[in-house]
Tab-separated table of C-alpha atoms and ligand atoms in Angstrom:
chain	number	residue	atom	x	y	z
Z	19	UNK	CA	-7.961	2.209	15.039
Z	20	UNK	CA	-4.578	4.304	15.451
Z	21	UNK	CA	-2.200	4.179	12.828
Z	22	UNK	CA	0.936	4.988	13.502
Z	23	UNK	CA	4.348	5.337	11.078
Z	24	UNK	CA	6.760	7.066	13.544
Z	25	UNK	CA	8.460	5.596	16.166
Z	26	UNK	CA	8.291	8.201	18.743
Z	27	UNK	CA	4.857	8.717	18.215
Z	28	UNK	CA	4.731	4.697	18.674
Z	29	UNK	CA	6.131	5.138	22.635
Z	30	UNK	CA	3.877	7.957	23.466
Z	31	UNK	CA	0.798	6.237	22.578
Z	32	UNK	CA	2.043	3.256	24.743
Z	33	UNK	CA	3.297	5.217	27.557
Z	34	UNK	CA	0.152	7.121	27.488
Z	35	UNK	CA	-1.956	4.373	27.731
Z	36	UNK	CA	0.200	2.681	30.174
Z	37	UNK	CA	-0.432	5.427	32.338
Z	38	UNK	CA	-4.017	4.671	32.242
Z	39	UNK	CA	-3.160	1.181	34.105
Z	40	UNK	CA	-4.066	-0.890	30.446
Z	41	UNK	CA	-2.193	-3.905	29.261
Z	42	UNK	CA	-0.634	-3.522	26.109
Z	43	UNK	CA	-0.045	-6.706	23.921
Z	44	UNK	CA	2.233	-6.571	20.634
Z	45	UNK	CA	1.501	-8.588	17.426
Z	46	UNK	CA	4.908	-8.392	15.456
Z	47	UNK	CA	3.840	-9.467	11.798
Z	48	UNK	CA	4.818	-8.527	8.329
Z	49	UNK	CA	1.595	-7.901	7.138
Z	50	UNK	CA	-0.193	-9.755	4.592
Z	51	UNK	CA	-2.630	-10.659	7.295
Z	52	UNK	CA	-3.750	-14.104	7.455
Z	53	UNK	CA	-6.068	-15.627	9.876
Z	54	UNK	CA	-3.149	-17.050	11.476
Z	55	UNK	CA	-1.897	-13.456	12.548
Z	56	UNK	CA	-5.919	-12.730	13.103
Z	57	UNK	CA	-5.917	-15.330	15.824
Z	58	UNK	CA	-2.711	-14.217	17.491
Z	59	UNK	CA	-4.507	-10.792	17.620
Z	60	UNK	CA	-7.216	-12.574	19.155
Z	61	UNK	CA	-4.916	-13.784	21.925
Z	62	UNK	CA	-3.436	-10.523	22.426
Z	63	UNK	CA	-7.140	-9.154	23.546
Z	64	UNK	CA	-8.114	-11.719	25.567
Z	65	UNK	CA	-4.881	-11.404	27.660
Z	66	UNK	CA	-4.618	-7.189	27.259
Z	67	UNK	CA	-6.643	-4.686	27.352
Z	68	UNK	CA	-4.987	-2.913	24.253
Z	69	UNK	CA	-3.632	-4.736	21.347
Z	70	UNK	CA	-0.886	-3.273	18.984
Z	71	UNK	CA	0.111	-4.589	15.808
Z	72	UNK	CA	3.092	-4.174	14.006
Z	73	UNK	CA	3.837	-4.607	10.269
Z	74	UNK	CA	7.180	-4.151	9.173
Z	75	UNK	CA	8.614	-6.685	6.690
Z	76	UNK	CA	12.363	-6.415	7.892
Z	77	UNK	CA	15.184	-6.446	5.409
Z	78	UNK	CA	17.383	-7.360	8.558
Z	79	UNK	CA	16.400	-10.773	8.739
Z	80	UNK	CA	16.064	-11.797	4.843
Z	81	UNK	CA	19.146	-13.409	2.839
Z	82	UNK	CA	20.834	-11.673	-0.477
Z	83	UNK	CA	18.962	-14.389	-2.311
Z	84	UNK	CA	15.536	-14.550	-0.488
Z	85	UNK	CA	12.353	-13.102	-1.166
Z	86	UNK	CA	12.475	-9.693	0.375
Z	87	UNK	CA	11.652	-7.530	-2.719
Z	88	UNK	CA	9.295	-9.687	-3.999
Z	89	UNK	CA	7.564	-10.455	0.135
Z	90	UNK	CA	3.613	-10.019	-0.554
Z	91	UNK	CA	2.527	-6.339	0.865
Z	92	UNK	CA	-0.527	-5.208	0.681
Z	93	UNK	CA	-1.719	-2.319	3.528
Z	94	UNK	CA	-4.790	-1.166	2.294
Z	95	UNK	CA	-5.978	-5.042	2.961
Z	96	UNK	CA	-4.128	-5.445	6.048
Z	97	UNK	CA	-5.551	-2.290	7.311
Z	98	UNK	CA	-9.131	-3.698	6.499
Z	99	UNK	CA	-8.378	-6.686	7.903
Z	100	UNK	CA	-6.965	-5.309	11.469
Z	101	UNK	CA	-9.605	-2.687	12.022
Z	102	UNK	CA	-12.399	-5.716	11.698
Z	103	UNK	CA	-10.486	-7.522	14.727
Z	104	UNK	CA	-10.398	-4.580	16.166
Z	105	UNK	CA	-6.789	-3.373	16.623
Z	106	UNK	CA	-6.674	-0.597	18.869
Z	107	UNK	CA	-3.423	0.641	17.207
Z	108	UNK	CA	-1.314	0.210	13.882
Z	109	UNK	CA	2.341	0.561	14.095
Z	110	UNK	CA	3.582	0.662	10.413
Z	111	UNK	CA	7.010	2.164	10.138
Z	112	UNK	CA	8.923	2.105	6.657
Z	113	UNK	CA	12.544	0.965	6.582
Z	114	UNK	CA	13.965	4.143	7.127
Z	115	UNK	CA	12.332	5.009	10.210
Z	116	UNK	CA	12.837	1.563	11.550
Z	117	UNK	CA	16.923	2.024	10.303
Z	118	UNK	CA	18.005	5.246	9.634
Z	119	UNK	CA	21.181	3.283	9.100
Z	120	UNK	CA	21.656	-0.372	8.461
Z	121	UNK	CA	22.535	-0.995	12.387
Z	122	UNK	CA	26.205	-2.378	13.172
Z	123	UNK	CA	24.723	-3.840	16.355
Z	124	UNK	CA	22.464	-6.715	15.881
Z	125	UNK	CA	21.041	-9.534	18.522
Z	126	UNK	CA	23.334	-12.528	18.356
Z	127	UNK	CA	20.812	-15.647	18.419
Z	128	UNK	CA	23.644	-17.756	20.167
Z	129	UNK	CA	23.913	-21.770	19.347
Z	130	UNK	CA	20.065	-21.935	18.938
Z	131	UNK	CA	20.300	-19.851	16.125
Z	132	UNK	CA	22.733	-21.876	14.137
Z	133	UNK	CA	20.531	-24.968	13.575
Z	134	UNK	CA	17.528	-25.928	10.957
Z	135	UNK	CA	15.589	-22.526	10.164
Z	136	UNK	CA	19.421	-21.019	11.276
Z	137	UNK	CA	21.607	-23.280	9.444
Z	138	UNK	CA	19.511	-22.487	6.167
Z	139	UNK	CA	19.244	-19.120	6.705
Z	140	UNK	CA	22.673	-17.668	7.835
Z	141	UNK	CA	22.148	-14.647	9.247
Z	142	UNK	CA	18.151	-14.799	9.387
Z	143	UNK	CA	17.583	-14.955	13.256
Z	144	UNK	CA	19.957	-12.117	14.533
Z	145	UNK	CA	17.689	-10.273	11.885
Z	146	UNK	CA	14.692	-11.462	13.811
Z	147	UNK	CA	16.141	-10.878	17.192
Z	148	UNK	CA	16.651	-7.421	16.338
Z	149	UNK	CA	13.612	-6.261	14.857
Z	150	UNK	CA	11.946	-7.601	18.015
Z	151	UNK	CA	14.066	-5.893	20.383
Z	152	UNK	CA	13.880	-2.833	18.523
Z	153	UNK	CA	9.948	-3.717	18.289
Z	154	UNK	CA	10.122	-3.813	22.261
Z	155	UNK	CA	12.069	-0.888	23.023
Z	156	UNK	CA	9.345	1.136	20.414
Z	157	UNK	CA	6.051	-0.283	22.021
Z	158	UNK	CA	6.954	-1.414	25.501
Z	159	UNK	CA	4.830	-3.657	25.461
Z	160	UNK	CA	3.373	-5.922	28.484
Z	161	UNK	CA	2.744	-9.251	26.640
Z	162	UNK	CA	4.058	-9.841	22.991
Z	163	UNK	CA	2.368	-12.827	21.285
Z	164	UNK	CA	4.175	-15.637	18.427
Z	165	UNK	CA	2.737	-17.746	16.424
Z	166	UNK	CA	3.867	-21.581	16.677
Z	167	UNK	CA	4.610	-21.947	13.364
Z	168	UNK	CA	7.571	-20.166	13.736
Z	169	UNK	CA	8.624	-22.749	16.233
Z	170	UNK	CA	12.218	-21.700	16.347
Z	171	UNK	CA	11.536	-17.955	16.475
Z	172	UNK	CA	9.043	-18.399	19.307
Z	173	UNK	CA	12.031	-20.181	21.143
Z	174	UNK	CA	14.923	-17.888	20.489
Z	175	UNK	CA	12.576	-14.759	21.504
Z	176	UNK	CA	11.785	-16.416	24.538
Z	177	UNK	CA	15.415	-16.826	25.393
Z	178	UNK	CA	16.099	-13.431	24.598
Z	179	UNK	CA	13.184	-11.824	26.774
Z	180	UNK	CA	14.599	-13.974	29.152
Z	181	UNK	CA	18.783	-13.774	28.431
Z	182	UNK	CA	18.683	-10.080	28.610
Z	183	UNK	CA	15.241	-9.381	31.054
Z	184	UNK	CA	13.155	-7.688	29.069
Z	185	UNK	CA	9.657	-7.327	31.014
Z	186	UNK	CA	7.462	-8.604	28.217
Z	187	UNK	CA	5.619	-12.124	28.603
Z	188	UNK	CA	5.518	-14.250	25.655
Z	189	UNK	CA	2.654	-16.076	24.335
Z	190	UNK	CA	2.747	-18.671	22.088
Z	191	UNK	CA	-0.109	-19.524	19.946
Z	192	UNK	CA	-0.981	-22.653	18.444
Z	193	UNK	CA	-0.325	-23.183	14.690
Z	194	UNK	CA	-3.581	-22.380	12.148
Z	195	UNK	CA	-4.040	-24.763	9.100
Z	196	UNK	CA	-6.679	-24.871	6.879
Z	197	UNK	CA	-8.777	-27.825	6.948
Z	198	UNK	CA	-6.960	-30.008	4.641
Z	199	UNK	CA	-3.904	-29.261	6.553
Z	200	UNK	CA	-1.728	-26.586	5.580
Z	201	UNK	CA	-0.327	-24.349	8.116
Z	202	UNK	CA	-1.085	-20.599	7.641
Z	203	UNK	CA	1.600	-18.748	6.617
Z	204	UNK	CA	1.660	-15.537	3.921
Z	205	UNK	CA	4.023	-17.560	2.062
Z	206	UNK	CA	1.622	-19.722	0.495
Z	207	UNK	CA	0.170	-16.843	-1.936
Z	208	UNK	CA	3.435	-18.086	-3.948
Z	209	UNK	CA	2.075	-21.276	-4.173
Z	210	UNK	CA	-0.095	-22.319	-7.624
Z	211	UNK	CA	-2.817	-24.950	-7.399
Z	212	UNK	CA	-0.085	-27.694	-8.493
Z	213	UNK	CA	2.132	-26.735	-5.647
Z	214	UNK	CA	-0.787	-25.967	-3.337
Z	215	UNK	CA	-1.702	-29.761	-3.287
Z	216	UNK	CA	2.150	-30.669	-3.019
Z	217	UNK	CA	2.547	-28.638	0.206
Z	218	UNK	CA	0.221	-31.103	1.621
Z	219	UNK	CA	2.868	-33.754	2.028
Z	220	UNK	CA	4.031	-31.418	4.904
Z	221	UNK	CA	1.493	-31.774	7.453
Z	222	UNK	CA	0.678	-35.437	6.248
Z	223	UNK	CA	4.315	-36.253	7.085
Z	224	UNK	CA	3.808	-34.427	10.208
Z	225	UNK	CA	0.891	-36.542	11.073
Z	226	UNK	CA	2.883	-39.593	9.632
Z	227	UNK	CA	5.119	-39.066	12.457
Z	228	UNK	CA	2.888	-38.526	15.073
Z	229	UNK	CA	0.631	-42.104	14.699
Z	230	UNK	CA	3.867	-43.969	14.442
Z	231	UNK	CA	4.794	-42.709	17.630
Z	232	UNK	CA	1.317	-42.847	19.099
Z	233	UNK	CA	1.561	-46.944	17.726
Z	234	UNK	CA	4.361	-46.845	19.850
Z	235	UNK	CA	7.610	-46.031	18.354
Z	236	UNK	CA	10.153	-43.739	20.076
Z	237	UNK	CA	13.188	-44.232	18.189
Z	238	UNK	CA	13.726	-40.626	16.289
Z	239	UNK	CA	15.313	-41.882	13.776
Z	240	UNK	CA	12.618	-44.680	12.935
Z	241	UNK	CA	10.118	-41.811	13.247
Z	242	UNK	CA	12.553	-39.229	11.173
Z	243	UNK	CA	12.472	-41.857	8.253
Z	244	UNK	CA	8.911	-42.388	8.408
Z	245	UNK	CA	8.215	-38.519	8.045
Z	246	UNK	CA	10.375	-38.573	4.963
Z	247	UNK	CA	8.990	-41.230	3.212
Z	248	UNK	CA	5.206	-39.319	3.225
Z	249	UNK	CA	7.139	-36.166	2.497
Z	250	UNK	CA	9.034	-36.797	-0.714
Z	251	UNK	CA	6.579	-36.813	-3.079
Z	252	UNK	CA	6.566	-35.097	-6.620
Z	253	UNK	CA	7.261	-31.748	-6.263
Z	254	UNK	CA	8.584	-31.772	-2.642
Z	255	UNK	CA	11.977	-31.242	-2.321
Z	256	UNK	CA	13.099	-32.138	1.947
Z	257	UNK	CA	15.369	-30.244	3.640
Z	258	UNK	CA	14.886	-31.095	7.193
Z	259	UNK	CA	12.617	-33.116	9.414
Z	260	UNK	CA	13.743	-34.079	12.718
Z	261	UNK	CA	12.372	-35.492	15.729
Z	262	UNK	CA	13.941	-33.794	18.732
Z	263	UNK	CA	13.485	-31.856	22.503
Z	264	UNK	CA	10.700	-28.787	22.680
Z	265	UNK	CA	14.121	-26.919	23.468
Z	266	UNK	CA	15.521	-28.499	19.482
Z	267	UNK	CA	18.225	-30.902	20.880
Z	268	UNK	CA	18.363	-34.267	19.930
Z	269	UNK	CA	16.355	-37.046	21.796
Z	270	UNK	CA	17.034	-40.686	22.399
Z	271	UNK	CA	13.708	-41.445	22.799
Z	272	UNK	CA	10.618	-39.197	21.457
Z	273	UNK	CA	8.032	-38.462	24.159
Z	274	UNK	CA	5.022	-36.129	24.332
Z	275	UNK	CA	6.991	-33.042	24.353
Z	276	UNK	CA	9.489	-33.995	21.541
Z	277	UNK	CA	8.768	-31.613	18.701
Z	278	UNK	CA	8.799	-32.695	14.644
Z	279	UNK	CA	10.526	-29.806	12.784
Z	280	UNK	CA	10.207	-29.994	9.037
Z	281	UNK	CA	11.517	-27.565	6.055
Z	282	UNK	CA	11.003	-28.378	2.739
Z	283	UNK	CA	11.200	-26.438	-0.726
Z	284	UNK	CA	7.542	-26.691	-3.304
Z	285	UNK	CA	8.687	-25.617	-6.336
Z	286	UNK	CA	10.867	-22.345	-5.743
Z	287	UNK	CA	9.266	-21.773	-2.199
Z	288	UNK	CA	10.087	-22.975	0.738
Z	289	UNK	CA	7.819	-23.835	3.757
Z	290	UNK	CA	8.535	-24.952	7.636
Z	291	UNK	CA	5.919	-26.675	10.056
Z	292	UNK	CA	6.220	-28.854	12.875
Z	293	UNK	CA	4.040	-30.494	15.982
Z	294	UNK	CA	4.543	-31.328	19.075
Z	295	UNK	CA	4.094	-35.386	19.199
Z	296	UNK	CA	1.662	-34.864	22.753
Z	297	UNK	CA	-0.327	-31.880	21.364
Z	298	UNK	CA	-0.562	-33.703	17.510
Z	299	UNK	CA	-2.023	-32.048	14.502
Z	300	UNK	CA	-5.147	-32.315	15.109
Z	301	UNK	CA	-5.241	-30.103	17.940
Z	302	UNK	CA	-3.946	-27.328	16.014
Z	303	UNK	CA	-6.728	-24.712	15.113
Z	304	UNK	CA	-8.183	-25.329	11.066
Z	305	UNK	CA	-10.315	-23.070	9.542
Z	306	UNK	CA	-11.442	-23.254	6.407
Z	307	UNK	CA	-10.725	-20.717	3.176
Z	308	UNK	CA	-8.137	-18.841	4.992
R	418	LIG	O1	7.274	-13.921	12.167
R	418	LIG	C1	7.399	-12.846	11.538
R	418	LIG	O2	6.506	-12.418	10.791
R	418	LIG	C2	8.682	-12.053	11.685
R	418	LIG	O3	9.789	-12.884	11.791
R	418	LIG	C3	8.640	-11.035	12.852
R	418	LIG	C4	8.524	-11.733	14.188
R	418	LIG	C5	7.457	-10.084	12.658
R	418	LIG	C6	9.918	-10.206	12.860
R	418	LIG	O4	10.080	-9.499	11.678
């Protein structure tokens, strides 16, 4: 496995094996590897013929009170841990090779951005939107892939690709839970046992949602209630679940494609899921330990 910290070193190793007529896919992550991020490298490989992934955890898109500082790293285990899946190449640039100056210009998410993850997080997706672009410019890659978790993020990179043509496909891969439930995501090392077993209420109000709809019910905000009442339980503090279009408008009547967005805070951290009603949560990929 490569491992690369400098960012034009980053492009020639692309363009080089570019040249070669190979399909690069990008994994953007900010390390503390998970089997989430494992599958998405897995994706990546099946759809490339060399996979890159990036670990960068970007001040850009964290808030003055969020968790930056404190954001798990670990690269000796992430290293590990992508030279087993075989990475063909890590790109691991520190902050001041990624911004030799905090950048004036920064990718304006648009209306998309100013709802649910964006309304709580003022500021948060431009962050994103920049990193990524930046990300792009650096690796050129063919195919970049998201995780679907991020439901939001996966969306408003799509719409940027698209918005201002950059010639990378995006893949979107389906959410990884463990087997009791909870979604993958590196924020759950914050999480004691106590909490652990509150975060639970997320995907059961998830699923909550989802049989009352498959019993029948359309009306969002029917469904929307019935969400809330699995998810505030002790410990569980809401702060969105909504029923609405896979594009995140609202919806008279939930169908197969209508999403379930949820955010809520356990304890001091806070965690987002979601499903989409047709796919349901049981078709998300579980694995167990992770
Ligand atoms: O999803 C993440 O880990 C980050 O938002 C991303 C896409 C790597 C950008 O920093």
């Amino acid at each position: 496995m490569h491992e690369i910290t400098k960012l034009p070193e980053m492009r020639a190793w692309s363009r080089a094996e570019r040249a070669k007529g190979r399909r690069i896919g990008v994994v953007p992550t900010m390390g503390s590897l998970h089997e989430g991020h494992l599958r998405l490298v897995d994706r990546a490989r099946d759809r490339g013929d060399r996979v890159v992934l990036s670990l960068f955890v970007n001040p850009l898109q964290f808030g003055p009170q969020e968790d930056f500082a404190r954001y798990p790293r670990n690269l000796a285990r992430d290293r590990g841990l992508a030279a087993q899946r075989e990475v063909d190449c890590l790109f691991a640039p520190d902050t001041a090779a990624m911004y030799a100056a905090e950048p004036l210009v920064r990718v304006s998410p648009g209306p998309l951005g100013e709802t649910f993850e964006g309304a709580a997080r003022p500021g948060h997706f431009a962050g994103v939107l920049t990193v990524v672009a930046k990300l792009f410019h650096i690796v050129e890659p063919d195919l970049a892939v998201f995780g679907r978790k991020d439901y939001q993020q996966a969306l408003l990179v799509r719409q940027m690709v698209q918005d201002l043509d950059f010639p990378v496909e995006i893949d979107v891969a389906p959410t990884v839970r463990e087997l009791d439930g909870l979604a993958l995501s590196s924020r759950n090392a914050y999480l004691d046992p106590d909490q652990r077993r509150a975060a639970l209420a997320l995907s059961r109000a998830l699923r909550a949602v989802e049989q009352a709809w498959r019993g029948g019910e359309a009306n969002p905000a029917v469904l929307e209630r019935r969400g809330l009442e699995v998810l505030k339980t002790p410990g569980v503090t809401p702060e969105y679940l909504a029923v609405v279009s896979e594009t995140l408008q609202p919806v008279k009547q939930a169908d197969a494609r209508s999403v379930v967005v949820i955010a809520a805070r356990v304890g001091p951290t806070r965690l987002i899921d979601n499903v989409v009603l047709g796919e349901g949560v049981a078709n998300d990929v579980s694995v167990r330990g992770a």
